[in-house]
Amino acid sequence: MSSSTRLLVLGCVRIFQPVHGYDVRRELLSWRAGEWANVAPGSIYNALKSMTRDGLLEVVGTDQVGGRPERTSYRLTTEGEKEFQSLLRDTWWRVEAPLDPLMPGIVLLWAMPRTEAIAALKHRIAHSEGVRTSRQFVIDQYKDPMSEMQVKEMLRLMIARLDGEIAWARTLLARLEAGEYELAGEAGALATGGPRAGAAEPVPKVASGARAVARSSSKAGRSAPPAKPRAGGGRAGGPKRRA
Amino acid sequence: MSSSTRLLVLGCVRIFQPVHGYDVRRELLSWRAGEWANVAPGSIYNALKSMTRDGLLEVVGTDQVGGRPERTSYRLTTEGEKEFQSLLRDTWWRVEAPLDPLMPGIVLLWAMPRTEAIAALKHRIAHSEGVRTSRQFVIDQYKDPMSEMQVKEMLRLMIARLDGEIAWARTLLARLEAGEYELAGEAGALATGGPRAGAAEPVPKVASGARAVARSSSKAGRSAPPAKPRAGGGRAGGPKRRA
DNA sequence: GACTGACTAATCAAATTTGACTAACGTGTC
DNA sequence: GACACGTTAGTCAAATTTGATTAGTCAGTC
């Protein structure tokens, strides 16, 4: 399973050990972990099992109350404690960008009419501001000193990310309202993305036109299929190409 | 598959149709889609197949060059075009928080020594600023007018999110340096998270102590296992509990 | 006292994801 | 020409994820 799930389950067992799966599940769900990590019921029981197989957890025993399903209780092994420390460290030291559900939308934004894009952006901004306010409100109201850090810092990070997204959305909104970019149904924009104009040329084996898509710092020298330039002169999957 | 993958593959086929899987794969990988969405080779071929089964795509034909594996070419059906529009719309109108790999770290931060937490935060800030600069640089250098929007806006959103995270990290850093919160090995903090002090009480069935973890706006009234208060008085999975 | 609805504790089939692997083909080079 | 190396095109077993479903318990209520 993903290292997030491993860390979360390991951490949860570590706190409450010995615990059984259902308790871990309730705990994790009470953290709203389903909203920022992959923790569906099945994932938890699976994590418990596979980490037991890997020697990170061990079964303390099983009990049964009435005719209910048996409960299996787990606790960390020494290995598990090591792995927990290691995963926690990794999480904090490795800087990873979160998987962003909006990215695909951005890459394909040109396929939307400008009016809708503008409307959607306005909606996103308003919505995000609402969520922002509500989160801030929770922080301000929150009094339990015991879970100060976990809850408040989580909320603060959420707010910070929201702020970032709101700022970006405003900028893009301004650009779109100013007529920047070419969206669906405009000028030379392609409506359905059918075979590109100019696709007549039989895609000659050009040597290696640079295709600078998000050429960032991290992970230099990947061995993945290197971008091959397409007919049309190294476009990055863009829709445009005047006929 | 996830709707991100569906949208991405559908969008890609839509642009280049008719295309075969390998081309979609190369294109998506050239978008660095693997970094912000689930697009491994297998996922793409699977998406192609299952969307064909669902009637969103149709096979145009197959060809073969020499003794290489056969290539199957796909294009959108009318259904597929509708689904594409619908997914794109959804992506833009539904405001979803990205799955954040740092959240588990925050929830479990108390299990780390303060010195390491501070060091890690400093490292994160420095690293993020570096990435930020590099992204900005790419934007400034980027001249291809054809893919202006896709590339630049993606980078701008990444930068905006980074800015948010950096701001948050600075704040938390300041708090930690000021001695706020109780981390591993400090005062009444629990070292290993073993059975809580006070766990002697056999977890009586308390009625319903509110357990306000990230009680935010969205999704009121979930039917998920509602937080059951634990022995120890409604702690939110926190580590603390003075003996 | 039967019924309703919520809670407990998982399980399982189906769908999805991963990424190493295959196997033919091209190109350069010694 | 033999060999290394990268590319093309996709496959497949294994691991993981999903979430509906099972099946019994319990508190309230009509």
Tab-separated table of N, CA and C in Angstrom, chain A residues 33-136:
chain	number	residue	atom	x	y	z
A	33	ALA	N	-9.118	11.117	7.722
A	33	ALA	CA	-7.978	10.711	6.899
A	33	ALA	C	-8.408	10.326	5.487
A	34	GLY	N	-9.667	9.916	5.353
A	34	GLY	CA	-10.153	9.578	4.025
A	34	GLY	C	-10.094	10.746	3.056
A	35	GLU	N	-10.079	11.974	3.614
A	35	GLU	CA	-10.089	13.153	2.738
A	35	GLU	C	-8.707	13.548	2.242
A	36	TRP	N	-7.660	13.150	2.923
A	36	TRP	CA	-6.319	13.535	2.473
A	36	TRP	C	-5.370	12.351	2.342
A	37	ALA	N	-5.889	11.148	2.435
A	37	ALA	CA	-5.069	9.957	2.206
A	37	ALA	C	-5.980	8.810	1.789
A	38	ASN	N	-5.367	7.734	1.317
A	38	ASN	CA	-6.134	6.560	0.893
A	38	ASN	C	-6.452	5.670	2.076
A	39	VAL	N	-7.488	5.959	2.798
A	39	VAL	CA	-7.803	5.068	3.896
A	39	VAL	C	-9.270	4.701	3.919
A	40	ALA	N	-9.620	3.786	3.057
A	40	ALA	CA	-10.941	3.179	3.086
A	40	ALA	C	-10.823	1.975	4.007
A	41	PRO	N	-11.965	1.451	4.517
A	41	PRO	CA	-11.911	0.312	5.433
A	41	PRO	C	-10.997	-0.788	4.925
A	42	GLY	N	-11.216	-1.203	3.701
A	42	GLY	CA	-10.442	-2.295	3.145
A	42	GLY	C	-8.942	-2.042	3.182
A	43	SER	N	-8.555	-0.820	2.894
A	43	SER	CA	-7.131	-0.499	2.883
A	43	SER	C	-6.516	-0.721	4.249
A	44	ILE	N	-7.257	-0.385	5.278
A	44	ILE	CA	-6.734	-0.511	6.632
A	44	ILE	C	-6.517	-1.973	6.995
A	45	TYR	N	-7.543	-2.790	6.767
A	45	TYR	CA	-7.388	-4.206	7.105
A	45	TYR	C	-6.281	-4.826	6.279
A	46	ASN	N	-6.173	-4.395	5.038
A	46	ASN	CA	-5.111	-4.901	4.186
A	46	ASN	C	-3.744	-4.479	4.717
A	47	ALA	N	-3.625	-3.226	5.100
A	47	ALA	CA	-2.349	-2.738	5.638
A	47	ALA	C	-1.966	-3.543	6.876
A	48	LEU	N	-2.932	-3.760	7.739
A	48	LEU	CA	-2.685	-4.523	8.963
A	48	LEU	C	-2.139	-5.903	8.625
A	49	LYS	N	-2.777	-6.542	7.657
A	49	LYS	CA	-2.371	-7.895	7.308
A	49	LYS	C	-0.995	-7.925	6.676
A	50	SER	N	-0.787	-7.043	5.695
A	50	SER	CA	0.482	-7.141	4.976
A	50	SER	C	1.643	-6.679	5.855
A	51	MET	N	1.397	-5.756	6.760
A	51	MET	CA	2.475	-5.346	7.636
A	51	MET	C	2.763	-6.423	8.686
A	52	THR	N	1.751	-7.208	8.996
A	52	THR	CA	2.000	-8.335	9.894
A	52	THR	C	2.870	-9.365	9.181
A	53	ARG	N	2.518	-9.615	7.917
A	53	ARG	CA	3.319	-10.538	7.107
A	53	ARG	C	4.766	-10.059	7.021
A	54	ASP	N	4.938	-8.723	6.929
A	54	ASP	CA	6.283	-8.160	6.802
A	54	ASP	C	7.013	-8.049	8.137
A	55	GLY	N	6.364	-8.464	9.201
A	55	GLY	CA	7.039	-8.440	10.483
A	55	GLY	C	7.076	-7.084	11.177
A	56	LEU	N	6.273	-6.157	10.680
A	56	LEU	CA	6.241	-4.842	11.331
A	56	LEU	C	5.229	-4.820	12.470
A	57	LEU	N	4.222	-5.646	12.327
A	57	LEU	CA	3.206	-5.761	13.371
A	57	LEU	C	3.161	-7.207	13.832
A	58	GLU	N	2.621	-7.417	15.027
A	58	GLU	CA	2.393	-8.794	15.440
A	58	GLU	C	1.020	-8.895	16.097
A	59	VAL	N	0.433	-10.062	15.954
A	59	VAL	CA	-0.889	-10.292	16.514
A	59	VAL	C	-0.747	-10.551	18.006
A	60	VAL	N	-1.472	-9.778	18.785
A	60	VAL	CA	-1.433	-9.964	20.231
A	60	VAL	C	-2.364	-11.092	20.626
A	61	GLY	N	-3.491	-11.147	19.948
A	61	GLY	CA	-4.462	-12.191	20.253
A	61	GLY	C	-5.788	-11.852	19.624
A	62	THR	N	-6.762	-12.705	19.802
A	62	THR	CA	-8.084	-12.421	19.252
A	62	THR	C	-9.114	-12.625	20.341
A	63	ASP	N	-10.143	-11.819	20.290
A	63	ASP	CA	-11.238	-12.064	21.227
A	63	ASP	C	-12.541	-11.905	20.477
A	64	GLN	N	-13.596	-12.221	21.155
A	64	GLN	CA	-14.887	-12.188	20.515
A	64	GLN	C	-15.919	-11.788	21.550
A	65	VAL	N	-16.752	-10.858	21.210
A	65	VAL	CA	-17.819	-10.450	22.114
A	65	VAL	C	-19.125	-10.950	21.526
A	66	GLY	N	-19.761	-11.877	22.217
A	66	GLY	CA	-21.014	-12.421	21.715
A	66	GLY	C	-20.796	-13.125	20.389
A	67	GLY	N	-21.739	-12.975	19.491
A	67	GLY	CA	-21.624	-13.670	18.220
A	67	GLY	C	-21.021	-12.814	17.131
A	68	ARG	N	-20.385	-11.710	17.554
A	68	ARG	CA	-19.811	-10.795	16.566
A	68	ARG	C	-18.564	-11.396	15.929
A	69	PRO	N	-18.120	-10.790	14.859
A	69	PRO	CA	-16.881	-11.268	14.238
A	69	PRO	C	-15.746	-11.170	15.238
A	70	GLU	N	-14.776	-12.050	15.089
A	70	GLU	CA	-13.598	-12.014	15.939
A	70	GLU	C	-12.814	-10.737	15.716
A	71	ARG	N	-12.205	-10.254	16.787
A	71	ARG	CA	-11.318	-9.108	16.629
A	71	ARG	C	-9.881	-9.571	16.820
A	72	THR	N	-9.037	-9.127	15.928
A	72	THR	CA	-7.619	-9.445	16.054
A	72	THR	C	-6.899	-8.199	16.537
A	73	SER	N	-6.142	-8.339	17.608
A	73	SER	CA	-5.410	-7.183	18.126
A	73	SER	C	-3.954	-7.215	17.689
A	74	TYR	N	-3.456	-6.044	17.376
A	74	TYR	CA	-2.077	-5.926	16.885
A	74	TYR	C	-1.247	-5.020	17.779
A	75	ARG	N	0.061	-5.195	17.694
A	75	ARG	CA	0.974	-4.209	18.251
A	75	ARG	C	2.240	-4.156	17.408
A	76	LEU	N	3.022	-3.083	17.582
A	76	LEU	CA	4.251	-2.931	16.807
A	76	LEU	C	5.299	-3.934	17.261
A	77	THR	N	6.103	-4.389	16.318
A	77	THR	CA	7.306	-5.125	16.675
A	77	THR	C	8.439	-4.106	16.722
A	78	THR	N	9.618	-4.566	17.066
A	78	THR	CA	10.777	-3.665	17.057
A	78	THR	C	11.009	-3.152	15.638
A	79	GLU	N	10.893	-4.080	14.695
A	79	GLU	CA	10.991	-3.720	13.278
A	79	GLU	C	9.979	-2.634	12.922
A	80	GLY	N	8.761	-2.820	13.423
A	80	GLY	CA	7.689	-1.877	13.130
A	80	GLY	C	8.013	-0.499	13.646
A	81	GLU	N	8.577	-0.436	14.837
A	81	GLU	CA	8.949	0.855	15.406
A	81	GLU	C	10.010	1.527	14.533
A	82	LYS	N	10.966	0.716	14.089
A	82	LYS	CA	12.012	1.261	13.211
A	82	LYS	C	11.383	1.806	11.929
A	83	GLU	N	10.511	0.993	11.348
A	83	GLU	CA	9.873	1.390	10.097
A	83	GLU	C	9.048	2.657	10.297
A	84	PHE	N	8.374	2.742	11.414
A	84	PHE	CA	7.580	3.940	11.699
A	84	PHE	C	8.472	5.174	11.698
A	85	GLN	N	9.550	5.100	12.438
A	85	GLN	CA	10.483	6.231	12.513
A	85	GLN	C	10.990	6.597	11.121
A	86	SER	N	11.312	5.564	10.393
A	86	SER	CA	11.866	5.783	9.067
A	86	SER	C	10.849	6.438	8.120
A	87	LEU	N	9.625	5.955	8.175
A	87	LEU	CA	8.591	6.515	7.305
A	87	LEU	C	8.281	7.963	7.680
A	88	LEU	N	8.240	8.212	8.990
A	88	LEU	CA	7.927	9.561	9.458
A	88	LEU	C	9.009	10.532	8.991
A	89	ARG	N	10.235	10.083	9.165
A	89	ARG	CA	11.378	10.897	8.728
A	89	ARG	C	11.281	11.182	7.238
A	90	ASP	N	11.061	10.117	6.454
A	90	ASP	CA	10.925	10.275	5.003
A	90	ASP	C	9.878	11.308	4.648
A	91	THR	N	8.730	11.185	5.296
A	91	THR	CA	7.635	12.089	4.984
A	91	THR	C	8.038	13.541	5.182
A	92	TRP	N	8.781	13.779	6.242
A	92	TRP	CA	9.153	15.161	6.529
A	92	TRP	C	10.313	15.672	5.717
A	93	TRP	N	11.254	14.786	5.384
A	93	TRP	CA	12.439	15.256	4.669
A	93	TRP	C	12.264	15.260	3.166
A	94	ARG	N	11.466	14.345	2.658
A	94	ARG	CA	11.263	14.341	1.216
A	94	ARG	C	10.164	15.326	0.848
A	95	VAL	N	10.487	16.259	0.014
A	95	VAL	CA	9.484	17.244	-0.389
A	95	VAL	C	8.824	16.768	-1.667
A	96	GLU	N	7.579	16.410	-1.545
A	96	GLU	CA	6.837	15.902	-2.694
A	96	GLU	C	5.639	16.791	-2.966
A	97	ALA	N	5.372	17.023	-4.228
A	97	ALA	CA	4.166	17.767	-4.559
A	97	ALA	C	2.977	16.826	-4.444
A	98	PRO	N	1.878	17.307	-3.879
A	98	PRO	CA	0.691	16.469	-3.796
A	98	PRO	C	0.108	16.220	-5.179
A	99	LEU	N	-0.510	15.061	-5.354
A	99	LEU	CA	-1.252	14.786	-6.584
A	99	LEU	C	-2.384	15.785	-6.677
A	100	ASP	N	-2.405	16.536	-7.733
A	100	ASP	CA	-3.399	17.593	-7.799
A	100	ASP	C	-4.520	17.295	-8.789
A	101	PRO	N	-5.753	17.212	-8.283
A	101	PRO	CA	-6.866	16.872	-9.150
A	101	PRO	C	-7.193	17.968	-10.167
A	102	LEU	N	-6.625	19.136	-9.994
A	102	LEU	CA	-6.933	20.225	-10.919
A	102	LEU	C	-6.012	20.252	-12.135
A	103	MET	N	-4.824	19.657	-11.993
A	103	MET	CA	-3.853	19.691	-13.092
A	103	MET	C	-4.435	19.207	-14.419
A	104	PRO	N	-5.099	18.058	-14.427
A	104	PRO	CA	-5.670	17.614	-15.701
A	104	PRO	C	-6.608	18.670	-16.279
A	105	GLY	N	-7.327	19.345	-15.414
A	105	GLY	CA	-8.216	20.407	-15.861
A	105	GLY	C	-7.449	21.534	-16.528
A	106	ILE	N	-6.322	21.892	-15.979
A	106	ILE	CA	-5.529	22.975	-16.561
A	106	ILE	C	-4.993	22.582	-17.921
A	107	VAL	N	-4.465	21.357	-17.991
A	107	VAL	CA	-3.905	20.905	-19.255
A	107	VAL	C	-4.965	20.919	-20.357
A	108	LEU	N	-6.208	20.716	-19.976
A	108	LEU	CA	-7.270	20.615	-20.982
A	108	LEU	C	-8.201	21.820	-20.997
A	109	LEU	N	-7.818	22.857	-20.300
A	109	LEU	CA	-8.694	24.029	-20.189
A	109	LEU	C	-9.110	24.591	-21.544
A	110	TRP	N	-8.198	24.552	-22.497
A	110	TRP	CA	-8.496	25.091	-23.823
A	110	TRP	C	-9.698	24.440	-24.481
A	111	ALA	N	-10.138	23.301	-23.964
A	111	ALA	CA	-11.275	22.626	-24.574
A	111	ALA	C	-12.602	23.154	-24.039
A	112	MET	N	-12.524	24.108	-23.165
A	112	MET	CA	-13.728	24.693	-22.562
A	112	MET	C	-13.975	26.067	-23.160
A	113	PRO	N	-15.234	26.473	-23.233
A	113	PRO	CA	-15.509	27.841	-23.679
A	113	PRO	C	-15.051	28.842	-22.610
A	114	ARG	N	-14.622	29.986	-23.072
A	114	ARG	CA	-14.106	30.993	-22.145
A	114	ARG	C	-15.121	31.372	-21.067
A	115	THR	N	-16.368	31.543	-21.481
A	115	THR	CA	-17.392	31.959	-20.508
A	115	THR	C	-17.515	30.957	-19.365
A	116	GLU	N	-17.471	29.668	-19.710
A	116	GLU	CA	-17.601	28.683	-18.644
A	116	GLU	C	-16.361	28.653	-17.772
A	117	ALA	N	-15.210	28.782	-18.401
A	117	ALA	CA	-13.977	28.781	-17.617
A	117	ALA	C	-14.013	29.923	-16.600
A	118	ILE	N	-14.456	31.073	-17.047
A	118	ILE	CA	-14.527	32.228	-16.153
A	118	ILE	C	-15.517	31.975	-15.022
A	119	ALA	N	-16.660	31.445	-15.388
A	119	ALA	CA	-17.678	31.159	-14.370
A	119	ALA	C	-17.152	30.151	-13.356
A	120	ALA	N	-16.519	29.108	-13.855
A	120	ALA	CA	-16.010	28.067	-12.965
A	120	ALA	C	-14.953	28.632	-12.027
A	121	LEU	N	-14.084	29.468	-12.559
A	121	LEU	CA	-13.045	30.058	-11.728
A	121	LEU	C	-13.657	30.909	-10.629
A	122	LYS	N	-14.655	31.714	-10.999
A	122	LYS	CA	-15.317	32.543	-9.987
A	122	LYS	C	-15.920	31.667	-8.906
A	123	HIS	N	-16.544	30.592	-9.363
A	123	HIS	CA	-17.150	29.667	-8.412
A	123	HIS	C	-16.097	29.064	-7.489
A	124	ARG	N	-14.990	28.652	-8.061
A	124	ARG	CA	-13.915	28.056	-7.254
A	124	ARG	C	-13.410	29.039	-6.209
A	125	ILE	N	-13.213	30.270	-6.636
A	125	ILE	CA	-12.698	31.274	-5.708
A	125	ILE	C	-13.669	31.467	-4.542
A	126	ALA	N	-14.935	31.634	-4.884
A	126	ALA	CA	-15.934	31.855	-3.840
A	126	ALA	C	-15.972	30.659	-2.888
A	127	HIS	N	-16.006	29.493	-3.475
A	127	HIS	CA	-16.074	28.289	-2.656
A	127	HIS	C	-14.858	28.179	-1.744
A	128	SER	N	-13.696	28.382	-2.303
A	128	SER	CA	-12.473	28.247	-1.526
A	128	SER	C	-12.427	29.268	-0.401
A	129	GLU	N	-12.918	30.446	-0.677
A	129	GLU	CA	-12.924	31.455	0.376
A	129	GLU	C	-13.854	31.039	1.504
A	130	GLY	N	-14.967	30.428	1.120
A	130	GLY	CA	-15.875	29.927	2.141
A	130	GLY	C	-15.212	28.879	3.013
A	131	VAL	N	-14.588	27.917	2.373
A	131	VAL	CA	-13.910	26.855	3.112
A	131	VAL	C	-12.833	27.451	4.002
A	132	ARG	N	-12.116	28.391	3.457
A	132	ARG	CA	-11.057	29.063	4.199
A	132	ARG	C	-11.596	29.656	5.486
A	133	THR	N	-12.666	30.408	5.356
A	133	THR	CA	-13.279	31.037	6.516
A	133	THR	C	-13.687	29.995	7.547
A	134	SER	N	-14.295	28.950	7.043
A	134	SER	CA	-14.781	27.926	7.970
A	134	SER	C	-13.627	27.250	8.703
A	135	ARG	N	-12.541	27.011	7.985
A	135	ARG	CA	-11.379	26.376	8.624
A	135	ARG	C	-10.798	27.300	9.688
A	136	GLN	N	-10.690	28.559	9.329
A	136	GLN	CA	-10.138	29.528	10.266
A	136	GLN	C	-10.994	29.572	11.527
